Every structure is written in structure tokens, then in C-alpha cells.
Amino acid sequence: MLTEKDFIANSYNSIESASFEWSAPSNIALVKYWGKKENQIPANPSISFTLNNCKTITKLEVVKKLENNSFSFDLLFEGKPKEDFKPKIQKFFERIEKYCPFLKEYHFKIDTKNTFPHSSGIASSASGMAALAMNIMSLEKAINPTISDDYFYSKASFLARLGSGSACRSIKGEVVVWGSHAEINGSSDLFGVKFSEIHSNFKNYQDTILLVDKGEKQVSSTVGHDLMHNHLYAVRRFAQAHENLSQIKAILSSGNVAEFINIVESEALTLHAMMMTSMPYFILMKPNTLEIINKIWKFRNETQIPVCFTLDAGANVHVLYPENVKEKVLQFIQNELVGYCQNGQYICDQIGNGSQLIMNN
């Protein structure tokens, strides 16, 4: 089992310049991670679908510096300087320097963009930090070619986690577990691991994201996680997450879609219940979120089509369903749900394979 010490780069060479480009997708948790300990350690394990279309594409150009006493980087978002992103990158570099002591030896030009609208309400921190972590690992591979592929991806997930907890689930696909769990071999609080025992019923599973509210999040993820400290229901919630992960592990292997629906919807509502019962308390759903949920329940009851919802810590609704009912569900979304979306907007996505290398020079 890899430990934090295993991720400290001890021996490496130097290069004058290089450039890399990676894409990394967003992900949607089925069993939610909510609450964290020091150093981005999750209070409970989680499992997620890696998405395919909603991703960040990041190009990294590195040039050797004469002095190595500080971090040096330029940041472009969609080709333009983005100063308000820089403090987060600075903090990320500070967190990972222990494991990547070569960072101050180079000047970085980071050029990043999303395939989904920046103001869409889809969390871009997971995909963004995952894409940056993949590029940094490409640099480490260039200066230490002996590292294995397994180590490469595990450390990328480890680094991504230090930027944004859920980013560690965006390195691999199709299904990723993050957090130590007794029944999942190799699971760790330090990085995400691919879950491979997936029944054909869950292959190419669809996720249509209904953009109910594209505004800035009412509560930042960091604040939301912190509210689990001393939460009245925290201990029971963390135990429930372990229990639900055990159940969904068996469900994903057996192909039981009906049981999958029960766990996934319960987890979504539990996440929001934690926010409603914290101190201070928040309601992150909007009236249209509830309208959509009720419409989905009604449609499922009347048609027996196995469509369900999940939610992040916000108002948008992820509509999940098997590929073989795609046409009927999209028709239902067009007919009954689009009216509840801001400007009628939604994004069609599905399970994907994780980060992809685009260029390595």
C-alpha cells in the first residue's frame, strides 16, 4: 500500500524545456464525500462516475529557470490571463511542493479551458486540478523516466486531491472509489482507485445535466465540508456512506438497476439534508430542482423506465439512465423538464474513461 512518503520525488534529472497537454473530465459522485479531515483526507469513502464530455483541457509549458527560490507561473483561461485563478494555483503548488520538489526550478505557462460553459454551474475544480496534476506528472516522468504507469496515475490522483478533493476521482474511469473501505482492495484516503467490476447494465451509462441555476455556488465546497465538524448527524452519516458503498459495490457488479436508483437518490438527498441540518444551515436546492425530482419520480412510476437523479452541492440535477432507454428519456427531458432549466439549458454526457494525453513534447 502506497503511503505519503512514497510520493516524494527523491531522484530526478533536469530538462531545459518541455510542453504537455492533457484533458481531464468532471465526475459525479454516487455515494457522496461530505466532510474532510486535514490535508484533504475524506471523512468517508465515495464512489463516482467519471464523465466523458464535461472536461478541462490544460496545456503546460515548462522552461528551466536560473533561480529556484519561488514558484513562477503564468495562467491563461481560454487564452486570456486569469488573475483571480492564480491564488488557487499558488496554494496548490505550496501543498504539493513536498512531493514535487522540482517545481521551483521551472517557470510554468498554464493554458486551460473547459468544454462546458464556465458559468454553467458544473464544478470545474475537479477536472481542472486533475488536468493540471496529469501535466505535472508528465513533467516528473520527463525528469525521471523510471517511474511506472501505476505510480504515475496513483501520484497524479494523490496530487489532484491536494488541489480539490474530488479531483482525485477524475484521473481514471469509468467508476472510481476514493477513501479507505474494508471491502475494496487497494482503496485509500490518499488517492482514487478504479473500480472494475461493472455489469454491462452500467456500461455507457448516461448523465444529462439539467442547468437549473448557473450562478455562483451559495456555499463553497470548503465551507460545506467544514460544516460536518461537530454536525449532529455526522457520525451516523459517515457510517451510512460506508454501508451504501458496500451495497453499491455489489449493485454495480450484479447489474441491479432498481437498487442502484434507491442508493443514488438517497445519497443525493442525504447530502442536502446534511446542509439543511448544519449550523449555519443552507437550502441548496431551488424550487425547480424539486419540480424536476417530482417529475422524474412520476415518469418512472408511470413508465417503469429506470431513470433517476443525483445532485451535487447545488441546484442542478444529474439525470442518470441506461443507454438503452436514451431516446425515451431525452424525449421526456425535452417535453417535461427543459422548462425548469435556466434558459432551457442542459448538457448530455455519459460515463467516460478518465484523463487523456493530448500532446507530449
JSON list of N, CA, C and O in Angstrom, two decimals, residues 79-130:
[
{"chain": "A", "resi": 79, "resn": "GLY", "atom": "N", "xyz": [-7.26, 31.28, -23.23]},
{"chain": "A", "resi": 79, "resn": "GLY", "atom": "CA", "xyz": [-6.35, 32.14, -23.98]},
{"chain": "A", "resi": 79, "resn": "GLY", "atom": "C", "xyz": [-6.10, 33.51, -23.40]},
{"chain": "A", "resi": 79, "resn": "GLY", "atom": "O", "xyz": [-5.28, 34.27, -23.92]},
{"chain": "A", "resi": 80, "resn": "LYS", "atom": "N", "xyz": [-6.76, 33.84, -22.28]},
{"chain": "A", "resi": 80, "resn": "LYS", "atom": "CA", "xyz": [-6.60, 35.17, -21.69]},
{"chain": "A", "resi": 80, "resn": "LYS", "atom": "C", "xyz": [-6.11, 35.06, -20.24]},
{"chain": "A", "resi": 80, "resn": "LYS", "atom": "O", "xyz": [-6.49, 34.12, -19.54]},
{"chain": "A", "resi": 81, "resn": "PRO", "atom": "N", "xyz": [-5.28, 36.00, -19.79]},
{"chain": "A", "resi": 81, "resn": "PRO", "atom": "CA", "xyz": [-4.80, 35.97, -18.40]},
{"chain": "A", "resi": 81, "resn": "PRO", "atom": "C", "xyz": [-5.97, 35.94, -17.42]},
{"chain": "A", "resi": 81, "resn": "PRO", "atom": "O", "xyz": [-6.98, 36.64, -17.62]},
{"chain": "A", "resi": 82, "resn": "LYS", "atom": "N", "xyz": [-5.85, 35.13, -16.38]},
{"chain": "A", "resi": 82, "resn": "LYS", "atom": "CA", "xyz": [-6.93, 34.97, -15.39]},
{"chain": "A", "resi": 82, "resn": "LYS", "atom": "C", "xyz": [-6.33, 35.12, -14.00]},
{"chain": "A", "resi": 82, "resn": "LYS", "atom": "O", "xyz": [-5.97, 34.14, -13.35]},
{"chain": "A", "resi": 83, "resn": "GLU", "atom": "N", "xyz": [-6.20, 36.36, -13.56]},
{"chain": "A", "resi": 83, "resn": "GLU", "atom": "CA", "xyz": [-5.51, 36.63, -12.30]},
{"chain": "A", "resi": 83, "resn": "GLU", "atom": "C", "xyz": [-6.22, 36.03, -11.09]},
{"chain": "A", "resi": 83, "resn": "GLU", "atom": "O", "xyz": [-5.58, 35.61, -10.13]},
{"chain": "A", "resi": 84, "resn": "ASP", "atom": "N", "xyz": [-7.57, 36.00, -11.13]},
{"chain": "A", "resi": 84, "resn": "ASP", "atom": "CA", "xyz": [-8.29, 35.52, -9.95]},
{"chain": "A", "resi": 84, "resn": "ASP", "atom": "C", "xyz": [-8.17, 34.00, -9.75]},
{"chain": "A", "resi": 84, "resn": "ASP", "atom": "O", "xyz": [-8.56, 33.49, -8.70]},
{"chain": "A", "resi": 85, "resn": "PHE", "atom": "N", "xyz": [-7.65, 33.27, -10.74]},
{"chain": "A", "resi": 85, "resn": "PHE", "atom": "CA", "xyz": [-7.39, 31.84, -10.57]},
{"chain": "A", "resi": 85, "resn": "PHE", "atom": "C", "xyz": [-6.03, 31.59, -9.91]},
{"chain": "A", "resi": 85, "resn": "PHE", "atom": "O", "xyz": [-5.78, 30.51, -9.39]},
{"chain": "A", "resi": 86, "resn": "LYS", "atom": "N", "xyz": [-5.15, 32.59, -9.97]},
{"chain": "A", "resi": 86, "resn": "LYS", "atom": "CA", "xyz": [-3.76, 32.36, -9.58]},
{"chain": "A", "resi": 86, "resn": "LYS", "atom": "C", "xyz": [-3.57, 31.99, -8.10]},
{"chain": "A", "resi": 86, "resn": "LYS", "atom": "O", "xyz": [-2.74, 31.12, -7.80]},
{"chain": "A", "resi": 87, "resn": "PRO", "atom": "N", "xyz": [-4.30, 32.59, -7.16]},
{"chain": "A", "resi": 87, "resn": "PRO", "atom": "CA", "xyz": [-4.09, 32.20, -5.76]},
{"chain": "A", "resi": 87, "resn": "PRO", "atom": "C", "xyz": [-4.35, 30.71, -5.51]},
{"chain": "A", "resi": 87, "resn": "PRO", "atom": "O", "xyz": [-3.65, 30.09, -4.70]},
{"chain": "A", "resi": 88, "resn": "LYS", "atom": "N", "xyz": [-5.33, 30.13, -6.21]},
{"chain": "A", "resi": 88, "resn": "LYS", "atom": "CA", "xyz": [-5.61, 28.71, -6.03]},
{"chain": "A", "resi": 88, "resn": "LYS", "atom": "C", "xyz": [-4.46, 27.85, -6.55]},
{"chain": "A", "resi": 88, "resn": "LYS", "atom": "O", "xyz": [-4.10, 26.84, -5.94]},
{"chain": "A", "resi": 89, "resn": "ILE", "atom": "N", "xyz": [-3.86, 28.26, -7.68]},
{"chain": "A", "resi": 89, "resn": "ILE", "atom": "CA", "xyz": [-2.71, 27.53, -8.22]},
{"chain": "A", "resi": 89, "resn": "ILE", "atom": "C", "xyz": [-1.51, 27.68, -7.29]},
{"chain": "A", "resi": 89, "resn": "ILE", "atom": "O", "xyz": [-0.78, 26.71, -7.03]},
{"chain": "A", "resi": 90, "resn": "GLN", "atom": "N", "xyz": [-1.30, 28.88, -6.78]},
{"chain": "A", "resi": 90, "resn": "GLN", "atom": "CA", "xyz": [-0.21, 29.12, -5.84]},
{"chain": "A", "resi": 90, "resn": "GLN", "atom": "C", "xyz": [-0.35, 28.21, -4.61]},
{"chain": "A", "resi": 90, "resn": "GLN", "atom": "O", "xyz": [0.62, 27.57, -4.18]},
{"chain": "A", "resi": 91, "resn": "LYS", "atom": "N", "xyz": [-1.56, 28.14, -4.08]},
{"chain": "A", "resi": 91, "resn": "LYS", "atom": "CA", "xyz": [-1.81, 27.30, -2.90]},
{"chain": "A", "resi": 91, "resn": "LYS", "atom": "C", "xyz": [-1.59, 25.82, -3.23]},
{"chain": "A", "resi": 91, "resn": "LYS", "atom": "O", "xyz": [-1.04, 25.06, -2.42]},
{"chain": "A", "resi": 92, "resn": "PHE", "atom": "N", "xyz": [-2.00, 25.43, -4.43]},
{"chain": "A", "resi": 92, "resn": "PHE", "atom": "CA", "xyz": [-1.81, 24.05, -4.87]},
{"chain": "A", "resi": 92, "resn": "PHE", "atom": "C", "xyz": [-0.32, 23.71, -4.94]},
{"chain": "A", "resi": 92, "resn": "PHE", "atom": "O", "xyz": [0.13, 22.68, -4.43]},
{"chain": "A", "resi": 93, "resn": "PHE", "atom": "N", "xyz": [0.46, 24.58, -5.55]},
{"chain": "A", "resi": 93, "resn": "PHE", "atom": "CA", "xyz": [1.90, 24.35, -5.64]},
{"chain": "A", "resi": 93, "resn": "PHE", "atom": "C", "xyz": [2.53, 24.25, -4.24]},
{"chain": "A", "resi": 93, "resn": "PHE", "atom": "O", "xyz": [3.42, 23.43, -4.01]},
{"chain": "A", "resi": 94, "resn": "GLU", "atom": "N", "xyz": [2.07, 25.10, -3.33]},
{"chain": "A", "resi": 94, "resn": "GLU", "atom": "CA", "xyz": [2.60, 25.06, -1.96]},
{"chain": "A", "resi": 94, "resn": "GLU", "atom": "C", "xyz": [2.29, 23.72, -1.30]},
{"chain": "A", "resi": 94, "resn": "GLU", "atom": "O", "xyz": [3.13, 23.17, -0.58]},
{"chain": "A", "resi": 95, "resn": "ARG", "atom": "N", "xyz": [1.10, 23.20, -1.57]},
{"chain": "A", "resi": 95, "resn": "ARG", "atom": "CA", "xyz": [0.71, 21.92, -0.96]},
{"chain": "A", "resi": 95, "resn": "ARG", "atom": "C", "xyz": [1.49, 20.73, -1.52]},
{"chain": "A", "resi": 95, "resn": "ARG", "atom": "O", "xyz": [1.78, 19.77, -0.81]},
{"chain": "A", "resi": 96, "resn": "ILE", "atom": "N", "xyz": [1.82, 20.79, -2.81]},
{"chain": "A", "resi": 96, "resn": "ILE", "atom": "CA", "xyz": [2.44, 19.62, -3.44]},
{"chain": "A", "resi": 96, "resn": "ILE", "atom": "C", "xyz": [3.96, 19.73, -3.53]},
{"chain": "A", "resi": 96, "resn": "ILE", "atom": "O", "xyz": [4.61, 18.77, -3.95]},
{"chain": "A", "resi": 97, "resn": "GLU", "atom": "N", "xyz": [4.55, 20.85, -3.12]},
{"chain": "A", "resi": 97, "resn": "GLU", "atom": "CA", "xyz": [6.00, 21.03, -3.26]},
{"chain": "A", "resi": 97, "resn": "GLU", "atom": "C", "xyz": [6.78, 19.92, -2.55]},
{"chain": "A", "resi": 97, "resn": "GLU", "atom": "O", "xyz": [7.81, 19.45, -3.05]},
{"chain": "A", "resi": 98, "resn": "LYS", "atom": "N", "xyz": [6.28, 19.50, -1.42]},
{"chain": "A", "resi": 98, "resn": "LYS", "atom": "CA", "xyz": [6.95, 18.44, -0.66]},
{"chain": "A", "resi": 98, "resn": "LYS", "atom": "C", "xyz": [7.14, 17.18, -1.51]},
{"chain": "A", "resi": 98, "resn": "LYS", "atom": "O", "xyz": [8.14, 16.47, -1.39]},
{"chain": "A", "resi": 99, "resn": "TYR", "atom": "N", "xyz": [6.16, 16.92, -2.38]},
{"chain": "A", "resi": 99, "resn": "TYR", "atom": "CA", "xyz": [6.17, 15.69, -3.19]},
{"chain": "A", "resi": 99, "resn": "TYR", "atom": "C", "xyz": [6.79, 15.93, -4.57]},
{"chain": "A", "resi": 99, "resn": "TYR", "atom": "O", "xyz": [7.19, 14.98, -5.23]},
{"chain": "A", "resi": 100, "resn": "CYS", "atom": "N", "xyz": [6.85, 17.20, -4.97]},
{"chain": "A", "resi": 100, "resn": "CYS", "atom": "CA", "xyz": [7.42, 17.57, -6.28]},
{"chain": "A", "resi": 100, "resn": "CYS", "atom": "C", "xyz": [8.42, 18.71, -6.06]},
{"chain": "A", "resi": 100, "resn": "CYS", "atom": "O", "xyz": [8.18, 19.86, -6.44]},
{"chain": "A", "resi": 101, "resn": "PRO", "atom": "N", "xyz": [9.56, 18.41, -5.43]},
{"chain": "A", "resi": 101, "resn": "PRO", "atom": "CA", "xyz": [10.49, 19.48, -5.05]},
{"chain": "A", "resi": 101, "resn": "PRO", "atom": "C", "xyz": [11.15, 20.18, -6.22]},
{"chain": "A", "resi": 101, "resn": "PRO", "atom": "O", "xyz": [11.85, 21.19, -6.03]},
{"chain": "A", "resi": 102, "resn": "PHE", "atom": "N", "xyz": [10.88, 19.71, -7.43]},
{"chain": "A", "resi": 102, "resn": "PHE", "atom": "CA", "xyz": [11.45, 20.32, -8.63]},
{"chain": "A", "resi": 102, "resn": "PHE", "atom": "C", "xyz": [10.64, 21.51, -9.14]},
{"chain": "A", "resi": 102, "resn": "PHE", "atom": "O", "xyz": [11.05, 22.19, -10.08]},
{"chain": "A", "resi": 103, "resn": "LEU", "atom": "N", "xyz": [9.50, 21.79, -8.55]},
{"chain": "A", "resi": 103, "resn": "LEU", "atom": "CA", "xyz": [8.58, 22.80, -9.10]},
{"chain": "A", "resi": 103, "resn": "LEU", "atom": "C", "xyz": [9.22, 24.19, -9.23]},
{"chain": "A", "resi": 103, "resn": "LEU", "atom": "O", "xyz": [8.99, 24.90, -10.20]},
{"chain": "A", "resi": 104, "resn": "LYS", "atom": "N", "xyz": [10.01, 24.58, -8.23]},
{"chain": "A", "resi": 104, "resn": "LYS", "atom": "CA", "xyz": [10.60, 25.93, -8.24]},
{"chain": "A", "resi": 104, "resn": "LYS", "atom": "C", "xyz": [11.74, 26.07, -9.25]},
{"chain": "A", "resi": 104, "resn": "LYS", "atom": "O", "xyz": [12.23, 27.18, -9.47]},
{"chain": "A", "resi": 105, "resn": "GLU", "atom": "N", "xyz": [12.14, 24.96, -9.85]},
{"chain": "A", "resi": 105, "resn": "GLU", "atom": "CA", "xyz": [13.22, 25.01, -10.84]},
{"chain": "A", "resi": 105, "resn": "GLU", "atom": "C", "xyz": [12.74, 25.48, -12.22]},
{"chain": "A", "resi": 105, "resn": "GLU", "atom": "O", "xyz": [13.54, 25.75, -13.10]},
{"chain": "A", "resi": 106, "resn": "TYR", "atom": "N", "xyz": [11.40, 25.57, -12.38]},
{"chain": "A", "resi": 106, "resn": "TYR", "atom": "CA", "xyz": [10.84, 25.86, -13.71]},
{"chain": "A", "resi": 106, "resn": "TYR", "atom": "C", "xyz": [9.84, 27.00, -13.66]},
{"chain": "A", "resi": 106, "resn": "TYR", "atom": "O", "xyz": [9.18, 27.24, -12.64]},
{"chain": "A", "resi": 107, "resn": "HIS", "atom": "N", "xyz": [9.75, 27.70, -14.78]},
{"chain": "A", "resi": 107, "resn": "HIS", "atom": "CA", "xyz": [8.63, 28.63, -15.00]},
{"chain": "A", "resi": 107, "resn": "HIS", "atom": "C", "xyz": [7.56, 27.88, -15.79]},
{"chain": "A", "resi": 107, "resn": "HIS", "atom": "O", "xyz": [7.85, 27.21, -16.78]},
{"chain": "A", "resi": 108, "resn": "PHE", "atom": "N", "xyz": [6.32, 28.01, -15.33]},
{"chain": "A", "resi": 108, "resn": "PHE", "atom": "CA", "xyz": [5.20, 27.30, -15.95]},
{"chain": "A", "resi": 108, "resn": "PHE", "atom": "C", "xyz": [4.28, 28.28, -16.68]},
{"chain": "A", "resi": 108, "resn": "PHE", "atom": "O", "xyz": [3.95, 29.34, -16.15]},
{"chain": "A", "resi": 109, "resn": "LYS", "atom": "N", "xyz": [3.89, 27.90, -17.86]},
{"chain": "A", "resi": 109, "resn": "LYS", "atom": "CA", "xyz": [2.80, 28.59, -18.55]},
{"chain": "A", "resi": 109, "resn": "LYS", "atom": "C", "xyz": [1.63, 27.60, -18.61]},
{"chain": "A", "resi": 109, "resn": "LYS", "atom": "O", "xyz": [1.72, 26.56, -19.27]},
{"chain": "A", "resi": 110, "resn": "ILE", "atom": "N", "xyz": [0.56, 27.93, -17.90]},
{"chain": "A", "resi": 110, "resn": "ILE", "atom": "CA", "xyz": [-0.60, 27.06, -17.80]},
{"chain": "A", "resi": 110, "resn": "ILE", "atom": "C", "xyz": [-1.72, 27.66, -18.63]},
{"chain": "A", "resi": 110, "resn": "ILE", "atom": "O", "xyz": [-2.18, 28.77, -18.36]},
{"chain": "A", "resi": 111, "resn": "ASP", "atom": "N", "xyz": [-2.15, 26.95, -19.66]},
{"chain": "A", "resi": 111, "resn": "ASP", "atom": "CA", "xyz": [-3.21, 27.44, -20.54]},
{"chain": "A", "resi": 111, "resn": "ASP", "atom": "C", "xyz": [-4.36, 26.43, -20.48]},
{"chain": "A", "resi": 111, "resn": "ASP", "atom": "O", "xyz": [-4.20, 25.28, -20.89]},
{"chain": "A", "resi": 112, "resn": "THR", "atom": "N", "xyz": [-5.49, 26.87, -19.94]},
{"chain": "A", "resi": 112, "resn": "THR", "atom": "CA", "xyz": [-6.56, 25.92, -19.64]},
{"chain": "A", "resi": 112, "resn": "THR", "atom": "C", "xyz": [-7.91, 26.39, -20.18]},
{"chain": "A", "resi": 112, "resn": "THR", "atom": "O", "xyz": [-8.15, 27.59, -20.33]},
{"chain": "A", "resi": 113, "resn": "LYS", "atom": "N", "xyz": [-8.77, 25.44, -20.49]},
{"chain": "A", "resi": 113, "resn": "LYS", "atom": "CA", "xyz": [-10.12, 25.76, -20.96]},
{"chain": "A", "resi": 113, "resn": "LYS", "atom": "C", "xyz": [-11.04, 24.60, -20.62]},
{"chain": "A", "resi": 113, "resn": "LYS", "atom": "O", "xyz": [-10.59, 23.46, -20.41]},
{"chain": "A", "resi": 114, "resn": "ASN", "atom": "N", "xyz": [-12.32, 24.89, -20.58]},
{"chain": "A", "resi": 114, "resn": "ASN", "atom": "CA", "xyz": [-13.34, 23.86, -20.32]},
{"chain": "A", "resi": 114, "resn": "ASN", "atom": "C", "xyz": [-14.16, 23.61, -21.57]},
{"chain": "A", "resi": 114, "resn": "ASN", "atom": "O", "xyz": [-14.37, 24.51, -22.38]},
{"chain": "A", "resi": 115, "resn": "THR", "atom": "N", "xyz": [-14.64, 22.37, -21.71]},
{"chain": "A", "resi": 115, "resn": "THR", "atom": "CA", "xyz": [-15.52, 22.07, -22.84]},
{"chain": "A", "resi": 115, "resn": "THR", "atom": "C", "xyz": [-16.97, 22.43, -22.53]},
{"chain": "A", "resi": 115, "resn": "THR", "atom": "O", "xyz": [-17.82, 22.35, -23.40]},
{"chain": "A", "resi": 116, "resn": "PHE", "atom": "N", "xyz": [-17.23, 22.82, -21.29]},
{"chain": "A", "resi": 116, "resn": "PHE", "atom": "CA", "xyz": [-18.57, 23.25, -20.89]},
{"chain": "A", "resi": 116, "resn": "PHE", "atom": "C", "xyz": [-18.50, 24.71, -20.48]},
{"chain": "A", "resi": 116, "resn": "PHE", "atom": "O", "xyz": [-17.44, 25.20, -20.10]},
{"chain": "A", "resi": 117, "resn": "PRO", "atom": "N", "xyz": [-19.61, 25.44, -20.57]},
{"chain": "A", "resi": 117, "resn": "PRO", "atom": "CA", "xyz": [-19.57, 26.87, -20.23]},
{"chain": "A", "resi": 117, "resn": "PRO", "atom": "C", "xyz": [-19.09, 27.09, -18.81]},
{"chain": "A", "resi": 117, "resn": "PRO", "atom": "O", "xyz": [-19.52, 26.39, -17.88]},
{"chain": "A", "resi": 118, "resn": "HIS", "atom": "N", "xyz": [-18.20, 28.05, -18.63]},
{"chain": "A", "resi": 118, "resn": "HIS", "atom": "CA", "xyz": [-17.62, 28.30, -17.31]},
{"chain": "A", "resi": 118, "resn": "HIS", "atom": "C", "xyz": [-18.68, 28.64, -16.28]},
{"chain": "A", "resi": 118, "resn": "HIS", "atom": "O", "xyz": [-18.57, 28.27, -15.11]},
{"chain": "A", "resi": 119, "resn": "SER", "atom": "N", "xyz": [-19.72, 29.31, -16.69]},
{"chain": "A", "resi": 119, "resn": "SER", "atom": "CA", "xyz": [-20.77, 29.73, -15.75]},
{"chain": "A", "resi": 119, "resn": "SER", "atom": "C", "xyz": [-21.94, 28.76, -15.74]},
{"chain": "A", "resi": 119, "resn": "SER", "atom": "O", "xyz": [-23.05, 29.12, -15.37]},
{"chain": "A", "resi": 120, "resn": "SER", "atom": "N", "xyz": [-21.69, 27.51, -16.12]},
{"chain": "A", "resi": 120, "resn": "SER", "atom": "CA", "xyz": [-22.80, 26.56, -16.25]},
{"chain": "A", "resi": 120, "resn": "SER", "atom": "C", "xyz": [-23.25, 25.97, -14.93]},
{"chain": "A", "resi": 120, "resn": "SER", "atom": "O", "xyz": [-24.26, 25.28, -14.86]},
{"chain": "A", "resi": 121, "resn": "GLY", "atom": "N", "xyz": [-22.48, 26.23, -13.86]},
{"chain": "A", "resi": 121, "resn": "GLY", "atom": "CA", "xyz": [-22.85, 25.61, -12.59]},
{"chain": "A", "resi": 121, "resn": "GLY", "atom": "C", "xyz": [-22.29, 24.22, -12.42]},
{"chain": "A", "resi": 121, "resn": "GLY", "atom": "O", "xyz": [-22.53, 23.57, -11.42]},
{"chain": "A", "resi": 122, "resn": "ILE", "atom": "N", "xyz": [-21.53, 23.73, -13.39]},
{"chain": "A", "resi": 122, "resn": "ILE", "atom": "CA", "xyz": [-20.84, 22.45, -13.26]},
{"chain": "A", "resi": 122, "resn": "ILE", "atom": "C", "xyz": [-19.50, 22.70, -12.60]},
{"chain": "A", "resi": 122, "resn": "ILE", "atom": "O", "xyz": [-18.75, 23.58, -13.02]},
{"chain": "A", "resi": 123, "resn": "ALA", "atom": "N", "xyz": [-19.20, 21.95, -11.56]},
{"chain": "A", "resi": 123, "resn": "ALA", "atom": "CA", "xyz": [-17.95, 22.14, -10.84]},
{"chain": "A", "resi": 123, "resn": "ALA", "atom": "C", "xyz": [-16.77, 21.86, -11.75]},
{"chain": "A", "resi": 123, "resn": "ALA", "atom": "O", "xyz": [-16.66, 20.77, -12.30]},
{"chain": "A", "resi": 124, "resn": "SER", "atom": "N", "xyz": [-15.90, 22.86, -11.92]},
{"chain": "A", "resi": 124, "resn": "SER", "atom": "CA", "xyz": [-14.74, 22.69, -12.79]},
{"chain": "A", "resi": 124, "resn": "SER", "atom": "C", "xyz": [-13.46, 22.46, -11.99]},
{"chain": "A", "resi": 124, "resn": "SER", "atom": "O", "xyz": [-12.42, 22.19, -12.57]},
{"chain": "A", "resi": 125, "resn": "SER", "atom": "N", "xyz": [-13.54, 22.54, -10.66]},
{"chain": "A", "resi": 125, "resn": "SER", "atom": "CA", "xyz": [-12.31, 22.37, -9.86]},
{"chain": "A", "resi": 125, "resn": "SER", "atom": "C", "xyz": [-11.79, 20.95, -9.97]},
{"chain": "A", "resi": 125, "resn": "SER", "atom": "O", "xyz": [-10.57, 20.73, -10.02]},
{"chain": "A", "resi": 126, "resn": "ALA", "atom": "N", "xyz": [-12.68, 19.96, -10.03]},
{"chain": "A", "resi": 126, "resn": "ALA", "atom": "CA", "xyz": [-12.24, 18.56, -10.12]},
{"chain": "A", "resi": 126, "resn": "ALA", "atom": "C", "xyz": [-11.51, 18.31, -11.43]},
{"chain": "A", "resi": 126, "resn": "ALA", "atom": "O", "xyz": [-10.38, 17.79, -11.45]},
{"chain": "A", "resi": 127, "resn": "SER", "atom": "N", "xyz": [-12.13, 18.71, -12.54]},
{"chain": "A", "resi": 127, "resn": "SER", "atom": "CA", "xyz": [-11.50, 18.48, -13.84]},
{"chain": "A", "resi": 127, "resn": "SER", "atom": "C", "xyz": [-10.26, 19.35, -14.00]},
{"chain": "A", "resi": 127, "resn": "SER", "atom": "O", "xyz": [-9.23, 18.91, -14.54]},
{"chain": "A", "resi": 128, "resn": "GLY", "atom": "N", "xyz": [-10.31, 20.58, -13.51]},
{"chain": "A", "resi": 128, "resn": "GLY", "atom": "CA", "xyz": [-9.18, 21.50, -13.65]},
{"chain": "A", "resi": 128, "resn": "GLY", "atom": "C", "xyz": [-7.95, 21.03, -12.89]},
{"chain": "A", "resi": 128, "resn": "GLY", "atom": "O", "xyz": [-6.83, 21.02, -13.43]},
{"chain": "A", "resi": 129, "resn": "MET", "atom": "N", "xyz": [-8.13, 20.65, -11.63]},
{"chain": "A", "resi": 129, "resn": "MET", "atom": "CA", "xyz": [-6.99, 20.19, -10.83]},
{"chain": "A", "resi": 129, "resn": "MET", "atom": "C", "xyz": [-6.47, 18.84, -11.31]},
{"chain": "A", "resi": 129, "resn": "MET", "atom": "O", "xyz": [-5.27, 18.57, -11.26]},
{"chain": "A", "resi": 130, "resn": "ALA", "atom": "N", "xyz": [-7.37, 17.99, -11.80]},
{"chain": "A", "resi": 130, "resn": "ALA", "atom": "CA", "xyz": [-6.94, 16.70, -12.34]},
{"chain": "A", "resi": 130, "resn": "ALA", "atom": "C", "xyz": [-6.07, 16.90, -13.58]},
{"chain": "A", "resi": 130, "resn": "ALA", "atom": "O", "xyz": [-5.02, 16.28, -13.74]}
]
